Coordinates of C-alpha atoms in Angstrom, one line a residue:
M1 CA 116.6 88.8 99.7
G2 CA 119.2 89.2 102.5
Y3 CA 118.7 89.0 106.1
Q4 CA 118.6 92.7 106.6
D5 CA 115.8 93.0 104.2
D6 CA 113.8 90.1 105.8
Y7 CA 114.3 91.6 109.2
V8 CA 113.1 95.1 108.1
M9 CA 109.9 93.3 106.3
R10 CA 109.2 91.3 109.6
T11 CA 109.7 94.5 111.6
I12 CA 107.0 96.4 109.3
N13 CA 104.6 93.4 110.0
D14 CA 105.2 93.7 113.6
L15 CA 104.7 97.4 113.5
V16 CA 101.2 97.0 111.7
R17 CA 100.2 94.1 114.1
A18 CA 100.8 96.4 117.2
I19 CA 98.9 99.3 115.7
S20 CA 96.2 96.9 114.8
R21 CA 95.9 95.4 118.3
L22 CA 95.9 98.9 119.9
A23 CA 93.4 100.7 117.6
L24 CA 91.2 98.0 116.2
G25 CA 91.5 95.1 118.8
K26 CA 92.8 92.8 116.2
N27 CA 95.8 90.5 116.2
E28 CA 96.2 90.4 112.4
I29 CA 95.1 92.9 109.8
D30 CA 93.5 91.8 106.6
Y31 CA 91.2 94.1 104.8
A32 CA 89.3 91.8 102.4
L33 CA 86.8 92.7 99.5
P34 CA 83.5 91.3 99.3
A35 CA 83.2 88.5 96.7
Q36 CA 80.6 90.5 94.8
E37 CA 81.6 93.8 93.4
D38 CA 77.9 95.2 93.7
K39 CA 78.4 94.9 97.7
Y40 CA 81.5 97.1 97.8
T41 CA 81.4 100.0 100.0
S42 CA 83.2 103.3 99.3
V43 CA 86.3 102.0 101.3
D44 CA 86.3 98.7 99.3
Q45 CA 86.3 100.8 96.0
V46 CA 89.1 102.9 97.2
F47 CA 91.1 99.8 98.5
K48 CA 90.6 98.0 95.2
R49 CA 91.9 101.1 93.1
L50 CA 95.0 101.3 95.5
I51 CA 95.8 97.7 95.1
Q52 CA 95.6 98.0 91.3
M53 CA 97.5 101.1 91.1
A54 CA 100.4 99.6 93.3
D55 CA 100.3 96.4 91.2
E56 CA 100.7 98.4 88.1
G57 CA 103.8 100.2 89.6
D58 CA 102.2 103.6 90.4
I59 CA 102.8 103.2 94.1
N60 CA 103.3 107.1 94.9
G61 CA 99.9 107.6 92.8
A62 CA 98.3 105.1 95.0
E63 CA 99.7 106.7 98.3
N64 CA 98.6 110.1 97.1
M65 CA 95.0 108.8 96.4
L66 CA 95.0 107.1 99.8
Y67 CA 95.6 110.4 101.6
E68 CA 93.0 112.3 99.4
E69 CA 90.4 109.6 100.1
L70 CA 91.1 109.0 103.9
D71 CA 88.4 109.5 106.3
D72 CA 90.0 109.5 109.7
T73 CA 86.7 109.1 111.5
D74 CA 86.2 105.8 110.2
T75 CA 88.3 103.0 111.5
A76 CA 87.6 100.8 108.2
Y77 CA 89.8 103.3 106.5
L78 CA 92.7 102.6 109.0
E79 CA 92.3 98.9 108.6
M80 CA 92.3 99.4 104.6
A81 CA 95.3 101.7 104.9
L82 CA 97.3 99.3 107.0
T83 CA 96.4 96.4 104.7
F84 CA 97.6 98.6 101.7
Y85 CA 101.0 99.0 103.4
M86 CA 101.3 95.5 104.2
H87 CA 100.5 94.8 100.5
L88 CA 103.4 97.1 99.6
N89 CA 105.8 95.6 102.1
Q90 CA 105.3 92.3 100.3
F91 CA 106.8 93.8 97.0
D92 CA 110.6 93.0 96.7
D93 CA 113.2 95.7 96.8
E94 CA 113.7 95.8 93.2
Y95 CA 110.0 96.5 92.4
L96 CA 110.0 99.1 95.1
Y97 CA 112.9 100.7 93.7
T98 CA 111.6 100.7 90.0
A99 CA 108.4 102.2 91.3
S100 CA 110.5 105.0 93.2
F101 CA 109.3 103.7 96.5
S102 CA 111.1 102.3 99.6
R103 CA 110.6 100.6 102.8
E104 CA 111.2 103.7 104.6
E105 CA 108.3 105.2 102.7
I106 CA 106.2 102.2 103.9
V107 CA 107.2 102.7 107.6
D108 CA 106.5 106.6 107.2
G109 CA 103.2 106.0 105.6
I110 CA 102.1 103.6 108.4
N111 CA 103.0 106.3 111.0
N112 CA 101.4 109.1 109.1
I113 CA 98.1 107.2 108.6
S114 CA 98.2 106.1 112.3
A115 CA 98.9 109.6 113.5
Q116 CA 95.8 111.0 111.5
F117 CA 93.8 108.5 113.7
G118 CA 95.6 109.7 116.9
I119 CA 97.8 106.8 117.2
S120 CA 101.5 107.7 117.8
G121 CA 104.6 106.6 119.7
F122 CA 105.6 104.0 116.9
E123 CA 108.0 106.3 115.0
N124 CA 110.9 104.6 116.4
F125 CA 109.6 101.1 116.1
V126 CA 111.4 100.2 113.1
D127 CA 115.1 101.4 112.7
T128 CA 114.9 103.2 109.5
T129 CA 118.7 103.2 109.2
M130 CA 118.5 99.6 108.3
V131 CA 115.9 100.3 105.6

């Protein structure tokens, strides 16, 4: 991974951290599933499926599911969605390319989800010409 890729990944992390501080009052974001599956909420079930789909290479399908299931009145969905995009950001460029996804789409997804929760102004936070 080159310097530019590392820079973009760090910048995406900073974007998520900034939105998290603003919207959720948290310095770090890490939506975590309960240890016992019978304790899963509907948000947990969606998150588990999104991660599974992304790990299987169906990132576009997972992102579509995220938008279909999103409840923009519940900030748990925002935290879950931001964690999902952070998970995607950890994939290497080759994996993203094979899945027909890009870091630019990660940035777009973060901004689109945030906008659904009334959070804007971060559209130029990441220089997508470097993505």
